[in-house]
PDB file of C-alpha atoms and ligand atoms in Angstrom:
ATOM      1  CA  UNK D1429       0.000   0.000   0.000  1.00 42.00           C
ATOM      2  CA  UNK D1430       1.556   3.207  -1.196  1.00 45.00           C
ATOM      3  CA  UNK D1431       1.607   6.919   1.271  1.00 45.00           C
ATOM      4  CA  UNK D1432      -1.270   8.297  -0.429  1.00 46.00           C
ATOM      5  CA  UNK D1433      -3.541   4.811  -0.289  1.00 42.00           C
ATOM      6  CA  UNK D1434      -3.555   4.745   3.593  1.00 41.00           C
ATOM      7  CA  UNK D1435      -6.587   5.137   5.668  1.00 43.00           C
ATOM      8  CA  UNK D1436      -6.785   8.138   7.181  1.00 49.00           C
ATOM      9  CA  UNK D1437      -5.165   8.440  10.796  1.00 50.00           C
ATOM     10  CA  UNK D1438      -7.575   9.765  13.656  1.00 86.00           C
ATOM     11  CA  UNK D1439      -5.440   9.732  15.922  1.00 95.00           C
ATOM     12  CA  UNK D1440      -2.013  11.402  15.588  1.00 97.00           C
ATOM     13  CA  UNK D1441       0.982  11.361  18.234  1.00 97.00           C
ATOM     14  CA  UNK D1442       3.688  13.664  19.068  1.00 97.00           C
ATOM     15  CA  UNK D1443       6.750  12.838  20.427  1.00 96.00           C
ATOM     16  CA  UNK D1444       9.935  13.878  20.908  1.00 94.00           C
ATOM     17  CA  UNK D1445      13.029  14.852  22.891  1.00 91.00           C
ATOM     18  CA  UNK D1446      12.238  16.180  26.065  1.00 84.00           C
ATOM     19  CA  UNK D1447      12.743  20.166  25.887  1.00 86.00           C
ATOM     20  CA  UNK D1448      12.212  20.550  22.366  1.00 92.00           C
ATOM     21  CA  UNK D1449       9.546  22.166  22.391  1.00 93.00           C
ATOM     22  CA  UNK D1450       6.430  19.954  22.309  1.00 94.00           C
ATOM     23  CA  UNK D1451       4.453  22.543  25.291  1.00 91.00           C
ATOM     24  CA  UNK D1452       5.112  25.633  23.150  1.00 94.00           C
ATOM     25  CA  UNK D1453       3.618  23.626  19.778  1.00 97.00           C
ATOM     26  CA  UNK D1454       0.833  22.426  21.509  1.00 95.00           C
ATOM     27  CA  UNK D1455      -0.166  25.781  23.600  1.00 94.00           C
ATOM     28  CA  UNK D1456      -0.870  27.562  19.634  1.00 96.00           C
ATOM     29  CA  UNK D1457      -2.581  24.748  18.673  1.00 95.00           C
ATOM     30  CA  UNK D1458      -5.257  24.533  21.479  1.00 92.00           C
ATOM     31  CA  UNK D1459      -5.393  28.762  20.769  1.00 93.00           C
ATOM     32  CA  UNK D1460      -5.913  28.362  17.170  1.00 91.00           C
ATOM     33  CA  UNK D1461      -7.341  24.828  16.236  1.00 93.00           C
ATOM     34  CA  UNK D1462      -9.759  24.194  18.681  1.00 91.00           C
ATOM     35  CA  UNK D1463     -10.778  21.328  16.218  1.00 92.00           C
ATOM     36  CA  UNK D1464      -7.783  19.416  17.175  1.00 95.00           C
ATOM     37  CA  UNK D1465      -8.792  17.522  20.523  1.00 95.00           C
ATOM     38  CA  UNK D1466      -5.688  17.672  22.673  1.00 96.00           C
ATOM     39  CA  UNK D1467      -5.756  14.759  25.034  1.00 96.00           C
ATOM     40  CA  UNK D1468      -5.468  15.748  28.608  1.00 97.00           C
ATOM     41  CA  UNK D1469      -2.750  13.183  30.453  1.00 97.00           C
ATOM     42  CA  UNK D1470      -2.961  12.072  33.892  1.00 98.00           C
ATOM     43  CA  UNK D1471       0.565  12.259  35.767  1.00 98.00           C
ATOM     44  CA  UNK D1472       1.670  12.452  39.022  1.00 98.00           C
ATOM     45  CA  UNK D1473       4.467  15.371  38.139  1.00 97.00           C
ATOM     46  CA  UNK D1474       4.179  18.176  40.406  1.00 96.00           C
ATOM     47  CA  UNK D1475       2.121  21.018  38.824  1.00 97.00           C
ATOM     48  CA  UNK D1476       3.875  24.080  37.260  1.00 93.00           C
ATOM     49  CA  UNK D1477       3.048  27.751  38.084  1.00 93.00           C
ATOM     50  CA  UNK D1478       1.771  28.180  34.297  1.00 90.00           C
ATOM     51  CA  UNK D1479      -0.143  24.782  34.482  1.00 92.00           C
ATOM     52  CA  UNK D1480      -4.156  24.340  35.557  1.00 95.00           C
ATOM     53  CA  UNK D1481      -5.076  20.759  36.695  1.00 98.00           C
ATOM     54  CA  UNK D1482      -7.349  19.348  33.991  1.00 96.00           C
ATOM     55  CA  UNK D1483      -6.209  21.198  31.102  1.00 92.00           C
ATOM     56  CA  UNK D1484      -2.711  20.808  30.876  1.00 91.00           C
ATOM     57  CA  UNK D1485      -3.011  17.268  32.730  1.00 96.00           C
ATOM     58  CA  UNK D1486      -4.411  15.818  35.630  1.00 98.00           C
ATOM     59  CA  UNK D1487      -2.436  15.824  38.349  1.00 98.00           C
ATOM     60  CA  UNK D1488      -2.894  13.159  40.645  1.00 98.00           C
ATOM     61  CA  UNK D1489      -1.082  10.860  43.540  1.00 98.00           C
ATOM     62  CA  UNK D1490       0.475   7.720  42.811  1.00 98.00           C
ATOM     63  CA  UNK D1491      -2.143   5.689  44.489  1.00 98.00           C
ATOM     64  CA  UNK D1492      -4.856   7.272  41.755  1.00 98.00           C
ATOM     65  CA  UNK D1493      -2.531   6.589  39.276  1.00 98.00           C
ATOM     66  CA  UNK D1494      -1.800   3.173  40.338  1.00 98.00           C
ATOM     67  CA  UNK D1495      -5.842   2.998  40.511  1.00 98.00           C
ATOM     68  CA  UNK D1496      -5.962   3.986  36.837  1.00 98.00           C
ATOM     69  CA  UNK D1497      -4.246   1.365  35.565  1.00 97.00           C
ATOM     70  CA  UNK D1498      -5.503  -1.573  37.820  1.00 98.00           C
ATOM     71  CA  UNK D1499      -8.958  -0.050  36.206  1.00 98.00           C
ATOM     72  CA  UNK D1500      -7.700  -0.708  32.610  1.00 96.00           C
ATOM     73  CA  UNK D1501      -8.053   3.199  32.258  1.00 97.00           C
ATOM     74  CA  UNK D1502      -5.185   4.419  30.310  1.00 97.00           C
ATOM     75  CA  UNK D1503      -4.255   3.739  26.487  1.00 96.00           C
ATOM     76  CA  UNK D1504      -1.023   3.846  27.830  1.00 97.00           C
ATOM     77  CA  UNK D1505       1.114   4.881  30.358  1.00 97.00           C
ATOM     78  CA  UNK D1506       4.976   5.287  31.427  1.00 96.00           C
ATOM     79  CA  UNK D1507       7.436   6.085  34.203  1.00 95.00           C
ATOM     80  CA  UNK D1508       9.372   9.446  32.864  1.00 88.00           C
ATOM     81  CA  UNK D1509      12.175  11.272  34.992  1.00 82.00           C
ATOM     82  CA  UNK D1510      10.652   9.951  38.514  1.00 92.00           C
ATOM     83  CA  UNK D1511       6.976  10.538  37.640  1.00 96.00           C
ATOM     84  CA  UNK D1512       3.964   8.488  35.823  1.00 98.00           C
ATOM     85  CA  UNK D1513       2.235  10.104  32.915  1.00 97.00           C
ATOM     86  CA  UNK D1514      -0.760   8.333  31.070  1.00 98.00           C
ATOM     87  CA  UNK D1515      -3.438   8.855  28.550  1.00 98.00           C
ATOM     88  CA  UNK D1516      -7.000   8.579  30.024  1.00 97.00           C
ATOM     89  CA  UNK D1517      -9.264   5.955  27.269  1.00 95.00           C
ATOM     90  CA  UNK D1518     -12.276   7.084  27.474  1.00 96.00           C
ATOM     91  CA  UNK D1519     -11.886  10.732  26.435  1.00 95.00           C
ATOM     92  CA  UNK D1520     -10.115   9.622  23.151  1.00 95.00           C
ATOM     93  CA  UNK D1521     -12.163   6.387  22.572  1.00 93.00           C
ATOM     94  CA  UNK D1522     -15.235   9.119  22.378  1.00 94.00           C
ATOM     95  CA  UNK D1523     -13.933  11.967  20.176  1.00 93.00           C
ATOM     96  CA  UNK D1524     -12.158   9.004  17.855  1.00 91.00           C
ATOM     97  CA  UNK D1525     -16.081   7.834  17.329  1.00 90.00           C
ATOM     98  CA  UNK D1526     -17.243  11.238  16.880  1.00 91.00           C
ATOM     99  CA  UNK D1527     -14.912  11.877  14.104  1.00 89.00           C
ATOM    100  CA  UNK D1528     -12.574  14.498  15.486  1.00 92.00           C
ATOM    101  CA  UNK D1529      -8.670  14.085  14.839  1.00 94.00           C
ATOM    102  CA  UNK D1530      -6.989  13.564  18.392  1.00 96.00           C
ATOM    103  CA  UNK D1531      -3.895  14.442  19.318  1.00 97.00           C
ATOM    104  CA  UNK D1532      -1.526  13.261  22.275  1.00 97.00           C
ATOM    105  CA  UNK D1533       1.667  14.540  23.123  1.00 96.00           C
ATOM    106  CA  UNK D1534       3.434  11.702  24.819  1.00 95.00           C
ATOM    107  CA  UNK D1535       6.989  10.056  25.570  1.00 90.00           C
ATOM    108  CA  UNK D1536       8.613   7.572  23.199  1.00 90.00           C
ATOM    109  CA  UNK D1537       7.716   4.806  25.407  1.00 92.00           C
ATOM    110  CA  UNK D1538       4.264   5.513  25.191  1.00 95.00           C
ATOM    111  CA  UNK D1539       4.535   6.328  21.241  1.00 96.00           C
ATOM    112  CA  UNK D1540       5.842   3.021  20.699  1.00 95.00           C
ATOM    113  CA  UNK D1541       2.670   1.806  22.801  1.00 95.00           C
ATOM    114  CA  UNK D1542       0.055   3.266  20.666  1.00 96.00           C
ATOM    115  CA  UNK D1543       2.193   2.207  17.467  1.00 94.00           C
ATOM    116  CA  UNK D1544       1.785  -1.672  19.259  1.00 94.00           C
ATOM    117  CA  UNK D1545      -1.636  -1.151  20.480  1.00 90.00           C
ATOM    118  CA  UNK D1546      -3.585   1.616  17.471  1.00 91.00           C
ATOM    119  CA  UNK D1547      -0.923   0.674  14.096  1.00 91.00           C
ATOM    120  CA  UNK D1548      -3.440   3.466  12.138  1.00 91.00           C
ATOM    121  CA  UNK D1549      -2.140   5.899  14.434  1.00 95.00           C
ATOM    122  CA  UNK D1550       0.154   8.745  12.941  1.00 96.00           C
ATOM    123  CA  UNK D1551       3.566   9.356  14.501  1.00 97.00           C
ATOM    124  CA  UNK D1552       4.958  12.090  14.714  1.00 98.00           C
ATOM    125  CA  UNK D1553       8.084  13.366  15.728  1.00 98.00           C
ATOM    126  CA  UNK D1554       9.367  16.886  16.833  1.00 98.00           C
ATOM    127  CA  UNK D1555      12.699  17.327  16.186  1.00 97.00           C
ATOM    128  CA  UNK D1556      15.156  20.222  17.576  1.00 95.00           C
ATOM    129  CA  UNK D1557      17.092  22.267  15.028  1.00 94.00           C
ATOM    130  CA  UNK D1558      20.568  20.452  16.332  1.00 92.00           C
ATOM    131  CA  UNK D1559      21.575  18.587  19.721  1.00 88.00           C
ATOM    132  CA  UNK D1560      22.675  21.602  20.986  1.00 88.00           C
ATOM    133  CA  UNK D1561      20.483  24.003  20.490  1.00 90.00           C
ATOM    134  CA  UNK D1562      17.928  21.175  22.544  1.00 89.00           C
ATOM    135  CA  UNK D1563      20.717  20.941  25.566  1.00 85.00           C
ATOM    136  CA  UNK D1564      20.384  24.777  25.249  1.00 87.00           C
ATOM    137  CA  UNK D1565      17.327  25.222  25.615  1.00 85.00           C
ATOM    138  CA  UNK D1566      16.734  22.098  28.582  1.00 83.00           C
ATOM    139  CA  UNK D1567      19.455  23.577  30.940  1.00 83.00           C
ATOM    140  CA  UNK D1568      17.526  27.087  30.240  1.00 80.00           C
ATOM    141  CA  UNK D1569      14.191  26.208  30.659  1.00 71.00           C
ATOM    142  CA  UNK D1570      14.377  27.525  34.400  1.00 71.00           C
ATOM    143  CA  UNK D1571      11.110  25.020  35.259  1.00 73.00           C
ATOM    144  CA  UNK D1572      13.096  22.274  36.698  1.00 75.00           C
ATOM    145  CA  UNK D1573      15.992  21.575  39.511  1.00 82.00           C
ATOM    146  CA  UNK D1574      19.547  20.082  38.546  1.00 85.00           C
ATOM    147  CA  UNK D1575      18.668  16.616  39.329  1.00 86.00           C
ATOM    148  CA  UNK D1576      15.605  16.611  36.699  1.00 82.00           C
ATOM    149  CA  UNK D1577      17.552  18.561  34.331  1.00 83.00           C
ATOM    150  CA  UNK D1578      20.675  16.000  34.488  1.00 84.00           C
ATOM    151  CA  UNK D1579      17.662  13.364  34.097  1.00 83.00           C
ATOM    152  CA  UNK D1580      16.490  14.922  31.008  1.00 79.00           C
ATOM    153  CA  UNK D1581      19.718  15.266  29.352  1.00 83.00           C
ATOM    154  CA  UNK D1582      20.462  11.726  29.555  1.00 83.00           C
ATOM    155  CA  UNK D1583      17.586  10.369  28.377  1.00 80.00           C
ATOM    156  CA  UNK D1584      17.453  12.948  25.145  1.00 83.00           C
ATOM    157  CA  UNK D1585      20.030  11.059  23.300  1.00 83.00           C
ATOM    158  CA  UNK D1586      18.191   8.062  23.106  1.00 84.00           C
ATOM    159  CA  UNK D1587      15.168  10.381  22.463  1.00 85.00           C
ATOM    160  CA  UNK D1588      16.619  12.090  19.396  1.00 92.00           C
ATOM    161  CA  UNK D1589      17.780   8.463  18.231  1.00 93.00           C
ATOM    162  CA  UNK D1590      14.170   7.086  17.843  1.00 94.00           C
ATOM    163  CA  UNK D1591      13.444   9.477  15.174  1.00 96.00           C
ATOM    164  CA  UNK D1592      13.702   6.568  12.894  1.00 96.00           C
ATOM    165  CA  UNK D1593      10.411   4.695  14.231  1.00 96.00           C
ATOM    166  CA  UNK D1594       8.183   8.459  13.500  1.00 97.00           C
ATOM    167  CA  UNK D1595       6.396   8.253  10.218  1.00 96.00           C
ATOM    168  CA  UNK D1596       6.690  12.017   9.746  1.00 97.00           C
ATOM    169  CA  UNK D1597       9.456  14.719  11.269  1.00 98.00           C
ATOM    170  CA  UNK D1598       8.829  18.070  11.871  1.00 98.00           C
ATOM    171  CA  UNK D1599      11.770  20.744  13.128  1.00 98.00           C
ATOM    172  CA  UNK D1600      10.996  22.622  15.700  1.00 97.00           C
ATOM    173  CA  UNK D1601      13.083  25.771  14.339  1.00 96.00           C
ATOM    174  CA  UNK D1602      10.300  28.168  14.462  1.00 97.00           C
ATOM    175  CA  UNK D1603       7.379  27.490  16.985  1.00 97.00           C
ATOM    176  CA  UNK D1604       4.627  28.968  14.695  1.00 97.00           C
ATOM    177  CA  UNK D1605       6.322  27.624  11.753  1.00 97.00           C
ATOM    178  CA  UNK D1606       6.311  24.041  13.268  1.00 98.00           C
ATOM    179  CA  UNK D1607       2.652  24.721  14.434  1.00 97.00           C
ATOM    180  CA  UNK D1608       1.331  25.061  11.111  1.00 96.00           C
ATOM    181  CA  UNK D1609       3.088  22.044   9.624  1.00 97.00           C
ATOM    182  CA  UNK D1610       1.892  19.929  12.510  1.00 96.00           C
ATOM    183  CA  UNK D1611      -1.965  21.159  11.529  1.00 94.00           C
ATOM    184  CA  UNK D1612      -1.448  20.340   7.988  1.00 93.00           C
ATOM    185  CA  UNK D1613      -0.491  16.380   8.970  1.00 94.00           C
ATOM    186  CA  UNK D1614      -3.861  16.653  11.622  1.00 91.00           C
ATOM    187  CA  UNK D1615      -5.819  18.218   8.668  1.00 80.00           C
ATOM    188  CA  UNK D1616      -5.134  15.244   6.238  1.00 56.00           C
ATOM    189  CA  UNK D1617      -6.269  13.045   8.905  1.00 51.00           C
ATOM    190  CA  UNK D1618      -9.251  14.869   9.254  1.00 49.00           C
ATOM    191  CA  UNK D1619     -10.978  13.156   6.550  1.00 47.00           C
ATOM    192  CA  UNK D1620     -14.484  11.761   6.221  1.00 45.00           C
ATOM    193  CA  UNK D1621     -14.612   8.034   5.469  1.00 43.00           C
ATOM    194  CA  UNK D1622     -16.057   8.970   2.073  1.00 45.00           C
ATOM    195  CA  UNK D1623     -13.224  11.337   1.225  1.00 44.00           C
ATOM    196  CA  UNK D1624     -10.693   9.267   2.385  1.00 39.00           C
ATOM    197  CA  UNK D1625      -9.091   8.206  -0.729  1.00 39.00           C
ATOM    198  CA  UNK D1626      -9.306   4.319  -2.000  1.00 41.00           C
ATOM    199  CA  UNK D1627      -7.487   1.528   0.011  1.00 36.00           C
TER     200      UNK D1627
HETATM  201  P1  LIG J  40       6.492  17.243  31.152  1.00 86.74           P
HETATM  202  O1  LIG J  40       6.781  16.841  32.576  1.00 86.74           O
HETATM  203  O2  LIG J  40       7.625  18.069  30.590  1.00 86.74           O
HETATM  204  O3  LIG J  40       5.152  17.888  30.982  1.00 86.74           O
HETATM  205  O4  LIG J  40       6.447  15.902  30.295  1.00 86.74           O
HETATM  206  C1  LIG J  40       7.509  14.998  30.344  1.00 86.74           C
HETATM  207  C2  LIG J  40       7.348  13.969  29.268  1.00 86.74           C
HETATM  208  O5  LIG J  40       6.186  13.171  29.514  1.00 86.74           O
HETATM  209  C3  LIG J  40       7.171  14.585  27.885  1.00 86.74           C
HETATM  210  O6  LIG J  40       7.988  13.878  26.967  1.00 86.74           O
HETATM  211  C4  LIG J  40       5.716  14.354  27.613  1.00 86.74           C
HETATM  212  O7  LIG J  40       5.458  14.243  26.234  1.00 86.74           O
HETATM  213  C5  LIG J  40       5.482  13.036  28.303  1.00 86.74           C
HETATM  214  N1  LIG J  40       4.064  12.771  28.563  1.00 86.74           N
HETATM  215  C6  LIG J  40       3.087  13.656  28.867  1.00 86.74           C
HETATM  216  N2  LIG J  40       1.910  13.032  28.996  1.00 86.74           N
HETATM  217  C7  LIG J  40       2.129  11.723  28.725  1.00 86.74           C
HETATM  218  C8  LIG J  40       1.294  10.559  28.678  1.00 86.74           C
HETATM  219  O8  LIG J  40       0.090  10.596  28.881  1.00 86.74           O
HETATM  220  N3  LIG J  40       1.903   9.396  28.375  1.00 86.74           N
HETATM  221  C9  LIG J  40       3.236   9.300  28.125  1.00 86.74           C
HETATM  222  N4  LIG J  40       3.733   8.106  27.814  1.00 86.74           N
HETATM  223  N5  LIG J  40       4.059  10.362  28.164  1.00 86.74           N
HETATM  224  C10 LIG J  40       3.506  11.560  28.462  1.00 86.74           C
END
């Protein structure tokens, strides 16, 4: 089956290093494409002074968390610099059957989840301009305290290698920039089954 033959994706996932960028890419997104339904995460990360509980995630204790996925709850779910983070079912399941493309801005463990578990699903992966530009910009993010920092750096190596498994890269040089090429892969998901074109 050729590029253009496949179905069309309703649900699309971004991924990528940690520090790249994914926040700023998804904050103009939920300002200008409301149609895109951004999936809110549950995670047990402390909240940050910019975040509110229930849009930017759910923030809840480990023992809700754990409660979560005893319940079958999440599409997927992993342990990321000392915290859990996880995609609530339900809320996807029901925009997925109402037609609307769904986006979820996870880790590459979890990526390589709903590759396993949803194969339709778009990947997508937000790359930084170079390596160190994204060590720039993690050491001078100013959100987080040495010991996540020196967490983050190590693990963005084998981030930035799993660009390989994405079916699409976009480069994170200029937020707005990336924004709009990010809508344009949603948008071609966004298809009606009788648009879609011939499989
Ligand atoms: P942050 O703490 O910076 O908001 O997120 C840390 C990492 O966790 C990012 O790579 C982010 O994409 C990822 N993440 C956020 N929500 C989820 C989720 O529901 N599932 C998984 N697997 N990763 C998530």
């Amino acid at each position: 089956m050729d590029d253009d033959a496949r179905p069309a994706a309703r649900l699309t996932v971004l991924s990528g290093p940690s520090g790249v960028g994914k926040d700023s890419v998804i904050e103009l997104i939920r300002a200008r494409s409301p149609w895109i339904k951004l999936s809110v995460s549950a995670t047990t990360r402390k909240m940050r002074d910019y975040e509110t509980n229930g849009e930017h995630y759910h923030f809840v204790s480990r023992p809700d968390f754990q409660r979560l996925i005893d319940g079958g709850q999440l599409l997927e779910w992993a342990e990321f610099a000392g915290n859990l983070y996880g995609t609530p079912r339900a809320q996807v399941d029901a925009w997925i059957a109402q037609g609307w493309p769904v986006l979820l801005k996870i880790d590459l463990q979890g990526a390589r989840q709903v590759r396993a578990s949803m194969p339709d699903a778009q990947l997508v992966f937000l790359a930084p301009p170079s390596v160190e530009e994204l060590k720039r910009r993690l050491i001078g993010r100013g959100t987080d305290d040495e010991e996540t920092i020196r967490r983050r750096l190590a693990h963005a190596d084998e981030e930035l290698a799993a660009e390989k498994e994405f079916d699409r890269t976009v480069v994170n040089d200029f937020v707005e920039r990336a924004a709009d090429e990010l809508v344009g892969l949603l948008g071609s998901s966004f298809l009606t089954p009788a648009q879609a074109p011939e499989h």
